[in-house]
Coordinates of C-alpha atoms and ligand atoms in Angstrom, one line a residue:
M42 CA 48.6 -13.3 85.4
T43 CA 51.1 -10.8 85.5
I44 CA 53.3 -11.3 88.5
L45 CA 56.0 -8.2 87.3
D46 CA 54.7 -5.7 85.0
V47 CA 57.5 -3.0 84.3
R48 CA 56.3 0.7 82.1
N49 CA 58.2 2.6 80.6
L50 CA 61.3 2.4 82.4
V51 CA 64.5 4.6 82.6
V52 CA 67.9 4.3 84.6
D53 CA 70.4 7.5 84.4
I54 CA 73.3 7.0 85.8
P55 CA 74.8 9.7 87.0
S56 CA 79.5 9.6 86.0
G57 CA 82.1 11.6 85.7
D58 CA 82.0 11.6 82.4
G59 CA 78.1 12.1 82.0
T60 CA 75.0 10.9 82.8
I61 CA 74.6 6.9 81.3
H62 CA 71.8 6.5 79.3
A63 CA 71.4 2.4 81.0
V64 CA 67.9 1.3 80.6
R65 CA 65.7 3.7 78.2
D66 CA 61.6 3.3 78.3
V67 CA 61.9 -0.5 78.4
S68 CA 58.3 -2.6 79.1
F69 CA 57.5 -5.9 79.4
Q70 CA 55.6 -8.5 81.7
V71 CA 56.1 -11.5 83.1
R72 CA 53.9 -14.2 84.1
E73 CA 53.0 -15.6 87.6
G74 CA 54.8 -19.1 86.9
E75 CA 57.0 -18.8 84.2
F76 CA 61.2 -18.7 83.0
F77 CA 61.3 -15.1 81.5
G78 CA 65.0 -15.1 79.7
V79 CA 67.3 -12.1 79.7
V80 CA 69.0 -11.7 76.8
G81 CA 72.1 -9.2 75.3
E82 CA 76.0 -7.9 74.7
S83 CA 77.7 -6.9 78.1
G84 CA 76.7 -3.1 78.6
S85 CA 73.1 -3.5 76.9
G86 CA 71.7 -2.4 80.9
K87 CA 69.9 -6.2 81.6
S88 CA 72.1 -6.4 85.0
V89 CA 71.2 -2.3 85.7
M90 CA 67.2 -3.0 84.7
V91 CA 66.9 -6.4 87.3
Q92 CA 69.0 -4.2 90.4
S93 CA 67.1 -0.6 89.3
I94 CA 63.6 -3.0 89.9
M95 CA 65.4 -3.9 93.7
G96 CA 66.9 -0.2 94.7
L97 CA 70.3 -2.0 94.3
V98 CA 71.8 1.1 92.0
P99 CA 73.3 3.6 93.9
R100 CA 72.2 7.5 92.5
A101 CA 70.3 6.3 89.9
R102 CA 67.6 8.1 88.1
I103 CA 64.4 6.0 87.9
S104 CA 61.3 6.7 86.7
G105 CA 58.6 4.7 85.9
S106 CA 57.1 1.7 86.7
V107 CA 57.3 -1.4 88.0
K108 CA 55.0 -3.3 90.2
F109 CA 55.3 -6.6 91.7
R110 CA 52.1 -8.6 92.3
D111 CA 50.2 -5.2 91.5
R112 CA 52.6 -3.2 94.0
E113 CA 54.4 -0.5 92.8
L114 CA 58.5 -0.9 93.8
L115 CA 59.3 2.1 92.3
G116 CA 59.1 5.5 94.9
I117 CA 58.3 3.4 98.6
S118 CA 60.6 3.5 101.1
P119 CA 64.5 1.9 102.0
A120 CA 63.2 -0.4 104.3
E121 CA 59.9 -1.7 102.4
L122 CA 61.6 -1.9 99.7
R123 CA 64.5 -5.0 102.1
G124 CA 61.0 -6.4 103.2
V125 CA 60.3 -6.8 99.2
R126 CA 64.0 -8.2 98.8
G127 CA 64.4 -11.5 100.1
R128 CA 61.0 -12.8 100.8
H129 CA 59.0 -12.3 97.8
I130 CA 61.6 -10.9 95.3
S131 CA 65.5 -12.5 95.9
M132 CA 68.3 -12.7 93.4
I133 CA 71.3 -14.3 91.8
F134 CA 73.8 -12.6 91.5
Q135 CA 76.7 -13.3 88.8
D136 CA 80.0 -12.6 91.4
P137 CA 79.8 -15.1 94.0
L138 CA 83.1 -14.1 94.8
S139 CA 82.2 -10.3 96.2
S140 CA 78.5 -11.6 97.0
L141 CA 79.7 -13.6 100.2
H142 CA 80.9 -12.4 103.3
P143 CA 84.8 -13.7 103.2
Q144 CA 85.1 -14.0 106.9
Y145 CA 81.9 -15.0 107.5
T146 CA 81.0 -19.3 107.3
V147 CA 78.5 -20.1 104.6
G148 CA 76.3 -21.5 106.9
W149 CA 75.7 -18.6 109.0
Q150 CA 75.0 -15.9 106.0
I151 CA 72.2 -18.5 105.0
V152 CA 70.8 -19.2 108.7
E153 CA 71.1 -15.6 109.0
Q154 CA 68.7 -14.6 105.6
I155 CA 66.3 -17.1 107.1
R156 CA 65.9 -15.3 110.7
A157 CA 66.3 -11.5 109.3
H158 CA 62.9 -12.3 107.3
E159 CA 61.0 -15.5 109.8
P160 CA 61.1 -15.6 113.1
V161 CA 62.2 -19.3 113.5
S162 CA 65.1 -20.7 116.2
H163 CA 68.6 -21.3 115.1
A164 CA 68.0 -25.2 114.7
A165 CA 65.6 -24.5 112.9
A166 CA 67.2 -22.7 110.0
K167 CA 70.5 -24.1 109.9
A168 CA 68.2 -27.7 109.5
R169 CA 67.0 -26.0 106.3
A170 CA 70.3 -24.5 105.4
I171 CA 72.2 -27.8 104.9
E172 CA 69.3 -29.4 102.9
L173 CA 69.1 -27.0 100.5
L174 CA 73.1 -26.9 99.8
K175 CA 71.8 -30.8 99.2
K176 CA 69.7 -29.1 97.0
V177 CA 72.3 -27.0 95.7
Q178 CA 74.9 -30.6 95.4
I179 CA 77.0 -29.3 98.2
P180 CA 79.2 -32.9 98.4
D181 CA 78.9 -33.4 102.7
A182 CA 76.9 -30.9 103.7
A183 CA 76.6 -30.9 107.5
S184 CA 80.3 -30.4 107.2
R185 CA 80.6 -28.3 104.6
F186 CA 77.9 -26.0 106.7
D187 CA 80.7 -24.8 108.5
A188 CA 83.4 -23.8 106.0
Y189 CA 84.2 -20.2 104.7
P190 CA 84.3 -18.8 100.9
H191 CA 87.4 -19.3 100.2
Q192 CA 87.4 -23.4 100.9
F193 CA 84.9 -23.1 98.0
S194 CA 85.4 -23.4 94.3
G195 CA 83.5 -20.9 92.1
G196 CA 81.2 -23.2 91.2
M197 CA 80.2 -24.2 94.9
R198 CA 80.4 -20.8 96.0
Q199 CA 77.9 -20.2 93.0
R200 CA 75.3 -22.8 94.2
V201 CA 75.8 -21.8 97.6
M202 CA 74.6 -18.1 96.1
I203 CA 71.3 -20.3 94.5
A204 CA 70.6 -21.7 98.1
M205 CA 70.6 -18.4 99.5
A206 CA 68.4 -16.6 96.8
L207 CA 66.3 -20.2 97.0
S208 CA 65.8 -20.4 101.4
L209 CA 62.7 -17.5 101.6
G210 CA 60.7 -19.4 99.8
P211 CA 60.2 -16.2 96.7
G212 CA 58.0 -15.5 94.2
L213 CA 60.8 -14.3 92.0
I214 CA 64.2 -15.1 91.5
I215 CA 65.4 -12.8 89.6
A216 CA 68.6 -15.2 88.6
D217 CA 71.6 -12.6 86.5
E218 CA 74.1 -15.0 84.7
P219 CA 73.4 -17.9 88.1
T220 CA 75.3 -20.7 86.0
T221 CA 78.3 -18.5 84.0
A222 CA 81.4 -19.9 86.1
L223 CA 79.5 -23.5 86.4
D224 CA 80.4 -26.7 84.8
S225 CA 78.1 -28.1 82.4
T226 CA 76.9 -31.2 84.5
V227 CA 76.6 -28.8 87.5
Q228 CA 74.9 -26.1 85.4
A229 CA 72.8 -28.7 83.8
Q230 CA 71.5 -29.4 87.5
I231 CA 71.2 -25.7 88.3
L232 CA 68.6 -25.2 86.0
D233 CA 66.9 -28.7 86.5
L234 CA 66.9 -27.2 90.9
L235 CA 65.0 -23.8 89.2
G236 CA 62.5 -26.0 88.1
E237 CA 61.8 -27.6 90.4
M238 CA 61.4 -24.3 92.9
R239 CA 59.3 -23.3 90.2
K240 CA 57.2 -26.2 90.0
E241 CA 57.6 -27.1 94.0
F242 CA 57.2 -23.4 94.9
G243 CA 55.3 -22.4 91.7
A244 CA 57.7 -19.8 91.8
T245 CA 58.6 -17.6 88.8
V246 CA 62.5 -17.2 86.8
L247 CA 63.7 -14.1 85.7
M248 CA 67.0 -14.9 84.4
I249 CA 69.6 -12.9 82.5
S250 CA 72.0 -15.1 80.6
H251 CA 74.3 -14.2 77.7
D252 CA 74.3 -18.1 77.0
L253 CA 72.1 -18.3 74.3
G254 CA 72.2 -22.4 74.8
V255 CA 70.7 -22.1 78.5
L256 CA 68.3 -19.7 77.5
S257 CA 67.0 -22.5 75.2
R258 CA 66.9 -25.1 77.2
V259 CA 64.9 -23.0 80.2
A260 CA 63.2 -20.2 79.3
D261 CA 59.6 -20.0 78.4
R262 CA 59.7 -16.8 77.1
V263 CA 63.1 -14.6 76.2
M264 CA 63.4 -10.6 76.0
V265 CA 66.3 -9.4 74.2
M266 CA 68.3 -6.0 74.9
Y267 CA 71.3 -3.9 73.6
G268 CA 72.2 -0.6 73.5
G269 CA 69.7 -0.4 77.2
Q270 CA 66.4 -0.6 75.5
M271 CA 64.1 -3.6 74.2
M272 CA 64.8 -5.4 70.8
E273 CA 62.6 -8.2 70.4
V274 CA 60.6 -10.1 72.9
G275 CA 58.5 -13.8 72.4
A276 CA 58.3 -17.3 72.7
S277 CA 62.2 -18.7 73.2
Q278 CA 61.4 -21.3 70.3
E279 CA 60.6 -18.1 68.1
V280 CA 63.3 -16.1 69.6
L281 CA 66.2 -17.9 69.4
G282 CA 64.6 -20.2 66.4
A283 CA 63.6 -17.5 64.1
P284 CA 64.5 -14.5 65.0
A285 CA 62.4 -11.4 63.6
H286 CA 65.6 -9.0 64.5
P287 CA 68.7 -8.4 63.3
Y288 CA 70.3 -8.0 66.3
T289 CA 69.3 -11.6 67.7
A290 CA 70.1 -13.1 64.9
G291 CA 73.4 -11.7 64.9
L292 CA 74.0 -13.2 68.4
L293 CA 72.8 -16.1 67.2
R294 CA 75.1 -15.6 64.2
S295 CA 77.8 -16.3 66.9
S296 CA 77.3 -18.7 69.7
S297 CA 79.6 -21.7 69.3
F298 CA 75.9 -23.4 70.6
N299 CA 74.1 -24.0 67.5
R300 CA 76.4 -24.5 64.6
E301 CA 78.7 -26.4 62.7
P302 CA 81.9 -27.0 64.9
G303 CA 84.9 -25.9 62.8
T304 CA 82.3 -23.5 60.8
P305 CA 83.9 -20.1 61.6
L306 CA 82.2 -17.5 64.0
I307 CA 80.4 -14.7 62.5
S308 CA 80.9 -11.5 65.3
I309 CA 78.5 -8.4 65.0
G310 CA 81.3 -6.1 63.9
G311 CA 81.2 -3.0 65.8
R312 CA 80.7 -1.9 69.1
P313 CA 78.1 -1.4 71.0
P314 CA 77.4 2.1 71.1
S315 CA 78.1 4.4 74.0
L316 CA 75.1 4.9 76.7
L317 CA 76.7 8.2 78.0
S318 CA 75.5 9.8 73.7
P319 CA 72.9 6.8 72.5
P320 CA 72.4 7.3 68.8
A321 CA 69.3 9.3 67.8
G322 CA 67.4 6.4 65.7
C323 CA 67.5 2.7 66.1
V324 CA 69.7 2.3 68.1
F325 CA 71.8 -1.2 66.6
R326 CA 72.1 0.8 63.6
E327 CA 75.3 1.5 63.1
R328 CA 76.7 -2.0 63.2
C329 CA 73.1 -3.7 61.4
P330 CA 73.4 -4.8 57.8
D331 CA 70.1 -4.3 56.6
A332 CA 69.9 -0.9 57.7
M333 CA 67.9 1.7 55.7
D334 CA 67.5 5.0 55.0
I335 CA 64.2 5.0 57.9
C336 CA 66.8 3.6 60.3
G337 CA 67.2 7.3 61.3
T338 CA 64.1 7.0 62.7
A339 CA 63.1 5.0 66.0
P340 CA 61.3 2.2 65.2
P341 CA 58.4 1.0 67.3
M342 CA 57.6 -2.2 68.6
R343 CA 55.8 -3.7 66.0
L344 CA 54.1 -7.6 66.6
Y345 CA 54.9 -10.4 63.9
S346 CA 52.4 -12.3 62.6
N347 CA 54.9 -15.5 65.0
G348 CA 54.3 -13.4 68.3
I349 CA 57.6 -11.9 68.3
E350 CA 57.0 -8.6 69.0
A351 CA 60.4 -6.4 67.9
A352 CA 61.4 -3.1 67.7
C353 CA 62.7 -2.8 64.1
W354 CA 61.7 -1.8 60.5
L355 CA 62.5 -4.7 58.6
E356 CA 60.0 -6.6 57.1
H357 CA 61.8 -9.4 55.9
E358 CA 63.8 -12.0 57.3
P359 CA 67.7 -10.7 58.6
S360 CA 70.5 -11.0 56.4
E361 CA 73.3 -13.7 56.6
P362 CA 76.5 -11.6 56.7
A363 CA 79.5 -13.3 55.1
A364 CA 81.6 -15.8 56.8
P365 CA 85.4 -14.0 57.8
T366 CA 87.9 -14.3 55.9
V367 CA 91.5 -14.3 56.7
P368 CA 93.1 -11.6 55.0
S369 CA 95.5 -12.1 52.7
D370 CA 99.1 -10.7 54.3
V371 CA 98.6 -13.3 56.7
R372 CA 102.0 -15.7 56.9
T373 CA 100.5 -19.3 57.9
V374 CA 103.0 -21.0 59.9
E375 CA 104.4 -24.5 58.1
S376 CA 103.4 -27.6 59.7
G377 CA 106.9 -29.5 61.3
P378 CA 107.1 -33.0 62.4
E379 CA 104.5 -33.1 65.1
S380 CA 106.6 -32.0 68.7
H381 CA 105.3 -31.4 72.4
I382 CA 105.2 -28.1 73.2
V383 CA 104.4 -30.2 76.6
Q384 CA 104.6 -32.7 78.6
T385 CA 103.6 -34.1 82.1
E386 CA 104.9 -37.3 83.1
N387 CA 103.1 -38.8 86.2
L388 CA 102.0 -35.2 87.6
K389 CA 101.0 -35.3 91.4
L390 CA 100.1 -32.7 93.8
A391 CA 98.3 -33.2 97.0
F392 CA 97.9 -30.4 99.9
S393 CA 98.0 -31.8 103.5
Q394 CA 94.4 -31.3 105.4
R395 CA 93.8 -29.2 109.7
R396 CA 91.2 -32.2 109.7
G397 CA 91.5 -36.1 108.0
P398 CA 93.4 -37.0 105.6
E399 CA 95.8 -35.2 102.3
R400 CA 93.3 -34.1 99.7
V401 CA 95.2 -35.3 96.1
V402 CA 94.1 -32.6 94.1
L403 CA 96.8 -34.6 90.5
D404 CA 96.7 -38.1 90.8
G405 CA 99.0 -39.3 88.3
I406 CA 98.6 -36.6 85.2
T407 CA 100.9 -38.2 82.0
L408 CA 99.6 -35.9 79.3
D409 CA 101.0 -33.7 76.1
V410 CA 100.0 -30.6 74.6
R411 CA 101.6 -30.7 71.1
R412 CA 102.8 -27.4 69.0
G413 CA 100.7 -25.5 67.0
E414 CA 96.9 -27.1 68.6
T415 CA 94.7 -26.5 71.1
L416 CA 93.8 -29.3 73.3
G417 CA 90.7 -28.9 75.5
L418 CA 90.6 -29.7 79.7
V419 CA 87.1 -30.3 80.9
G420 CA 86.1 -31.9 83.7
E421 CA 84.4 -30.5 86.5
S422 CA 85.0 -27.7 89.2
G423 CA 87.5 -29.1 91.0
C424 CA 88.6 -32.0 88.9
G425 CA 91.5 -30.5 89.0
K426 CA 92.1 -28.4 85.1
T427 CA 93.2 -24.8 86.7
T428 CA 96.0 -26.8 89.3
L429 CA 96.9 -28.8 86.0
A430 CA 97.2 -26.1 84.4
R431 CA 99.3 -24.3 86.2
A432 CA 101.6 -26.2 87.1
I433 CA 102.4 -26.9 83.3
A434 CA 103.0 -22.7 83.8
G435 CA 105.4 -23.2 86.6
L436 CA 102.4 -21.5 88.9
I437 CA 102.5 -24.6 91.0
E438 CA 104.8 -26.9 92.3
P439 CA 103.9 -30.2 92.1
T440 CA 105.1 -32.8 94.9
S441 CA 106.5 -35.3 92.3
G442 CA 106.8 -35.9 88.9
T443 CA 107.8 -33.6 85.5
V444 CA 106.8 -31.4 83.3
H445 CA 108.9 -30.4 80.5
F446 CA 108.5 -27.5 78.3
D447 CA 109.7 -27.3 75.0
G448 CA 112.0 -30.0 76.0
S449 CA 113.6 -28.4 79.2
P450 CA 112.6 -29.2 82.8
V451 CA 110.6 -26.4 84.4
S452 CA 111.0 -26.8 87.8
G453 CA 114.9 -25.5 88.7
L454 CA 115.2 -22.6 85.6
S455 CA 117.1 -19.7 87.1
R456 CA 115.9 -15.7 87.1
A457 CA 116.9 -15.7 83.5
G458 CA 115.4 -18.8 82.6
W459 CA 112.3 -18.1 84.5
R460 CA 111.7 -14.5 82.5
E461 CA 111.6 -16.1 79.4
M462 CA 109.5 -18.6 80.6
R463 CA 107.1 -15.9 81.3
R464 CA 107.5 -14.2 78.1
R465 CA 107.0 -18.2 76.8
V466 CA 103.8 -18.7 78.6
Q467 CA 100.5 -16.7 78.9
V468 CA 97.6 -17.5 80.7
V469 CA 94.0 -16.3 80.8
F470 CA 92.4 -17.3 84.1
Q471 CA 88.7 -17.6 85.2
D472 CA 88.1 -14.9 87.3
P473 CA 88.6 -11.4 85.6
F474 CA 87.3 -9.8 88.8
G475 CA 90.3 -11.4 90.8
S476 CA 93.0 -11.1 88.4
L477 CA 93.2 -6.9 87.7
N478 CA 94.5 -4.5 90.3
P479 CA 91.2 -2.6 90.7
K480 CA 93.9 0.8 91.4
R481 CA 95.6 0.3 88.1
R482 CA 94.1 2.2 85.2
V483 CA 93.5 -0.4 82.4
G484 CA 96.3 0.8 79.6
S485 CA 98.2 0.5 82.6
I486 CA 97.6 -2.6 83.4
I487 CA 97.6 -4.2 79.6
G488 CA 100.5 -2.3 78.8
D489 CA 102.2 -4.5 81.7
P490 CA 104.6 -6.9 79.7
F491 CA 105.7 -4.0 77.1
R492 CA 106.7 -2.4 80.8
I493 CA 108.0 -5.7 82.7
H494 CA 110.1 -7.0 79.4
G495 CA 111.4 -3.4 77.7
I496 CA 109.8 -4.0 74.7
A497 CA 108.2 -0.9 74.0
S498 CA 107.1 2.5 75.9
G499 CA 105.6 6.2 76.1
A500 CA 103.6 6.8 72.9
E501 CA 104.7 3.1 70.8
R502 CA 103.4 2.2 74.5
R503 CA 100.1 3.4 74.2
A504 CA 99.8 2.4 70.8
R505 CA 100.3 -1.2 71.0
V506 CA 98.3 -1.5 73.7
G507 CA 95.3 1.1 72.2
E508 CA 95.8 -1.7 68.9
L509 CA 95.3 -4.7 71.9
M510 CA 92.0 -3.0 73.1
E511 CA 90.2 -2.4 69.4
L512 CA 91.7 -6.5 69.0
V513 CA 89.7 -7.4 71.9
G514 CA 87.0 -5.9 71.4
L515 CA 87.6 -2.8 73.4
S516 CA 87.5 0.9 72.9
P517 CA 90.6 2.5 73.0
E518 CA 89.0 5.8 75.0
H519 CA 88.7 3.9 77.7
Y520 CA 92.6 3.2 78.2
N521 CA 92.3 5.6 81.3
R522 CA 89.1 4.2 83.1
F523 CA 89.5 1.5 86.4
P524 CA 89.1 -2.4 85.7
S525 CA 85.8 -1.4 88.1
Q526 CA 84.1 1.0 85.2
F527 CA 84.0 -2.4 83.3
S528 CA 81.4 -4.7 82.6
G529 CA 82.0 -8.9 84.0
G530 CA 83.1 -9.6 80.1
Q531 CA 85.5 -6.8 79.4
R532 CA 86.9 -7.2 82.5
Q533 CA 88.3 -10.6 81.2
R534 CA 88.3 -9.0 77.2
I535 CA 91.5 -6.8 79.4
G536 CA 93.5 -9.7 80.7
I537 CA 93.1 -11.5 77.3
A538 CA 94.4 -8.0 76.1
R539 CA 96.9 -8.9 78.3
A540 CA 97.9 -11.8 77.6
L541 CA 98.6 -11.5 73.8
A542 CA 101.0 -8.9 74.3
L543 CA 104.3 -10.5 73.8
N544 CA 103.1 -13.1 71.2
P545 CA 103.5 -16.1 73.5
E546 CA 103.6 -19.6 72.0
L547 CA 101.5 -21.7 74.7
V548 CA 98.6 -19.7 76.0
I549 CA 96.5 -21.3 78.7
L550 CA 92.6 -20.3 78.3
D551 CA 91.7 -21.3 81.6
E552 CA 87.5 -20.4 81.0
P553 CA 88.1 -17.4 78.9
V554 CA 85.1 -16.4 76.9
S555 CA 82.8 -18.2 79.6
A556 CA 81.8 -14.8 81.3
L557 CA 82.0 -13.2 77.5
D558 CA 78.4 -12.4 75.2
V559 CA 78.5 -14.8 73.0
S560 CA 79.1 -12.2 70.2
I561 CA 82.3 -10.6 71.5
Q562 CA 82.9 -14.8 72.4
A563 CA 82.5 -15.6 69.0
Q564 CA 85.3 -12.6 67.9
V565 CA 87.7 -14.2 70.8
L566 CA 87.0 -17.3 69.3
N567 CA 87.7 -16.5 65.8
L568 CA 90.9 -14.0 67.0
L569 CA 92.3 -16.4 68.8
D570 CA 91.6 -18.9 66.3
E571 CA 93.2 -16.4 63.3
L572 CA 96.4 -15.6 65.7
Q573 CA 97.4 -19.2 66.3
R574 CA 97.3 -19.7 62.2
T575 CA 99.4 -16.9 61.8
L576 CA 101.8 -16.9 65.4
G577 CA 101.9 -20.7 65.2
L578 CA 100.6 -20.3 68.9
T579 CA 99.3 -23.5 70.5
Y580 CA 96.8 -23.9 73.6
L581 CA 95.8 -24.7 76.4
F582 CA 91.9 -24.4 76.4
I583 CA 90.4 -25.0 79.8
S584 CA 86.4 -25.0 79.9
H585 CA 83.3 -26.5 80.8
D586 CA 80.7 -25.5 78.1
L587 CA 81.8 -28.3 75.5
A588 CA 80.2 -26.8 72.3
V589 CA 83.0 -23.6 73.1
V590 CA 85.4 -26.9 73.9
R591 CA 84.0 -29.2 70.4
H592 CA 84.1 -25.6 68.0
V593 CA 88.1 -24.4 69.2
C594 CA 89.7 -27.9 70.0
D595 CA 91.9 -30.6 67.9
R596 CA 92.1 -33.2 71.1
I597 CA 90.0 -33.0 74.4
A598 CA 91.3 -34.0 78.3
V599 CA 88.5 -35.5 79.9
M600 CA 89.7 -35.1 83.8
E601 CA 88.0 -36.3 86.5
N602 CA 89.5 -36.4 90.4
G603 CA 92.4 -35.2 88.7
R604 CA 93.2 -38.0 87.0
I605 CA 92.8 -38.0 83.0
I606 CA 90.0 -40.2 82.2
E607 CA 89.7 -40.3 78.2
L608 CA 91.6 -38.4 75.5
G609 CA 91.6 -37.7 71.8
D610 CA 90.4 -36.2 68.9
S611 CA 88.0 -34.4 69.6
D612 CA 85.5 -35.5 67.2
D613 CA 86.1 -39.2 68.7
I614 CA 85.0 -37.6 71.7
Y615 CA 82.0 -36.1 71.0
Q616 CA 81.1 -39.2 68.9
N617 CA 82.0 -42.0 70.4
P618 CA 83.0 -41.5 74.5
S619 CA 84.1 -44.6 76.2
Q620 CA 84.3 -43.1 79.5
P621 CA 80.3 -43.2 81.6
F622 CA 81.9 -40.0 82.7
T623 CA 82.4 -38.1 79.4
K624 CA 78.9 -39.3 78.5
R625 CA 77.1 -37.2 81.7
L626 CA 78.9 -34.6 80.1
L627 CA 78.0 -34.7 77.0
A628 CA 74.2 -35.6 77.7
A629 CA 74.2 -32.6 80.1
A630 CA 75.4 -29.8 77.4
S631 CA 73.0 -31.1 74.6
P632 CA 71.8 -27.6 73.7
G633 CA 69.0 -27.5 71.4
T634 CA 65.1 -27.7 73.1
A635 CA 63.6 -25.0 74.6
G636 CA 61.5 -25.9 77.2
G637 CA 61.3 -29.6 76.3
R638 CA 60.2 -29.1 72.6
P639 CA 63.0 -29.4 69.6
L640 CA 64.7 -26.3 68.7
R641 CA 64.8 -24.7 64.7
Q642 CA 68.0 -23.8 63.8
H643 CA 68.5 -19.7 62.5
G644 CA 67.3 -19.2 59.0
S645 CA 65.7 -22.7 59.0
V646 CA 61.9 -21.2 59.0
F647 CA 61.5 -17.6 57.2
P648 CA 59.8 -15.6 56.7
V649 CA 58.8 -14.3 59.6
G650 CA 55.5 -13.5 57.9
P651 CA 53.1 -10.2 57.7
L652 CA 53.4 -8.2 60.2
V653 CA 49.6 -8.0 62.4
A654 CA 48.8 -5.0 64.2
R655 CA 49.6 -4.9 67.5
P656 CA 46.6 -4.2 69.9
E657 CA 46.5 -1.2 71.3
E658 CA 47.7 -1.5 74.6
P659 CA 46.7 1.7 76.8
V660 CA 50.6 3.2 78.0
R661 CA 50.3 3.6 82.0
D662 CA 52.4 6.5 83.0
S663 CA 52.8 6.5 86.4
G664 CA 54.8 10.5 86.4
M665 CA 56.5 9.2 88.6
K666 CA 60.3 10.3 89.1
V667 CA 62.5 8.6 91.6
T668 CA 65.7 9.6 92.6
R669 CA 67.4 7.1 94.4
Ligands
LIG831 FE1 68.5 -3.0 61.1 FE2 66.4 -0.4 60.5 FE3 66.0 -2.8 61.8 FE4 67.6 -1.5 63.7 S1 65.3 -1.0 62.2 S2 67.4 -3.4 63.7 S3 68.9 -0.7 61.6 S4 66.8 -2.6 60.3

């Protein structure tokens, strides 16, 4: 039985530059009780699509039909829609920072959500809220009920959002990148939790994710979006194992989740189309390695023998592009005798708390980072990874212990020493929203390092900023845009461009690709790899994504409760982890199953087979034109 029936959905959003054609004639059905995944790059229209379904896109012009359990949602009054939101359809948003009110405790916010829809006492709502906080693994839930959002880590804030979305037992849960900010063990717990809710309450889950590994693990069916249109839909095992559409095949080749460690990721060349003036014909044509003359005409959705429906003229396996090669003019850095760029000695950091004993965040860290290597730092949220990185960069003063950078102590640097240190060490922060000034234009933000260090000005600075934007997959035409006009993934790319501006020696990458789409992840990881080889960069790579860490890191340090419990070569750690905690992390991160079934690797089961005629479906046009 169908719970959500979307037909011919079109979403146009007026903007200063013209009309953004965000969603273009998308039709799909979500079945009662299933886990339905939506995947695609930033700007493919997936978030706008679900937000417009819920009436959350201001000024959007929406047409088509969206039925929830046979009830048309487009065109109903805002009050009626509010009754549906939360009670029957709940949403888990991508960005918990902007979704939780900073001035209210997390417990109060959950209680308010419950009492806005149900006539229950405060005590009963509080008991349910604490129960939900326990379910989403908030430690010491009863006492954290009175905590404020800023007292939680990013991962814990997202868990609170999930508790809030689950609080009313909705029929449909729409989750927009709900696990992107979480480390692998918590990610697995949250996915399990969503699975439990589905079984316990018969809830249906529609989950948007750019993480193919996550979707392969949980989704029954997957829909792939690109340029505001649906490219492919079918059982996740088929779509992620033997895709019919070249775009899906490209996404799979870009992803580290199903590729051998050390093999280069193959990104999809080019950039997604402008939604201000989408191209005629197939929207993927500019980037498609299989494009043909007929692709100038928009392809219809066609049904393939493995049950996949895809919008493509191709009738055979999508072709495999060549692996990227390093340009011949690349200067290779000679590897000299092993030297350390960073050394920490018994580093300790503790915060005093208003109530209770002091909180130890770093508990005697002795670590070296070798020049030219990529050292991975992995562990759960709150284990101290980011704090350690900040102490290494000199952004936090440790309680005791020392940090040496290139042989010199970081504490007690002169003003000139700090300025030099700022050039040599760059940080790409985890939170692209919090690290960009919303009132400044992106070109000016990326050009800051040039301005501050007096390296380039005027037209030269603008040209160099344009090059950096190109490097990280941003259009230089967007030089004058503000951060709010970019998606989450694009904002992270802005941060990376800014960090690379001064050719630093050590780059601390704090979850640098966790917010990016896999195709962009591949571009950025390949770019980081190339820069490292040509410029001799050293990376300290913090990530909860163990597939990415294994792919890019030479050595890995595993952190737990402020300590390094295991350190070694990546292959050794992955093949012979000695600590139970490391084994748990690895077990939680194991991808490669779709709904408990083994996944086929892309390319192993082809051809897709002959096309079968798609049964004629009566296309219902509600004729409704709704303007919000
Ligand atoms: Fe490529 Fe043509 Fe298929 Fe579009 S229709 S994805 S251009 S082969």
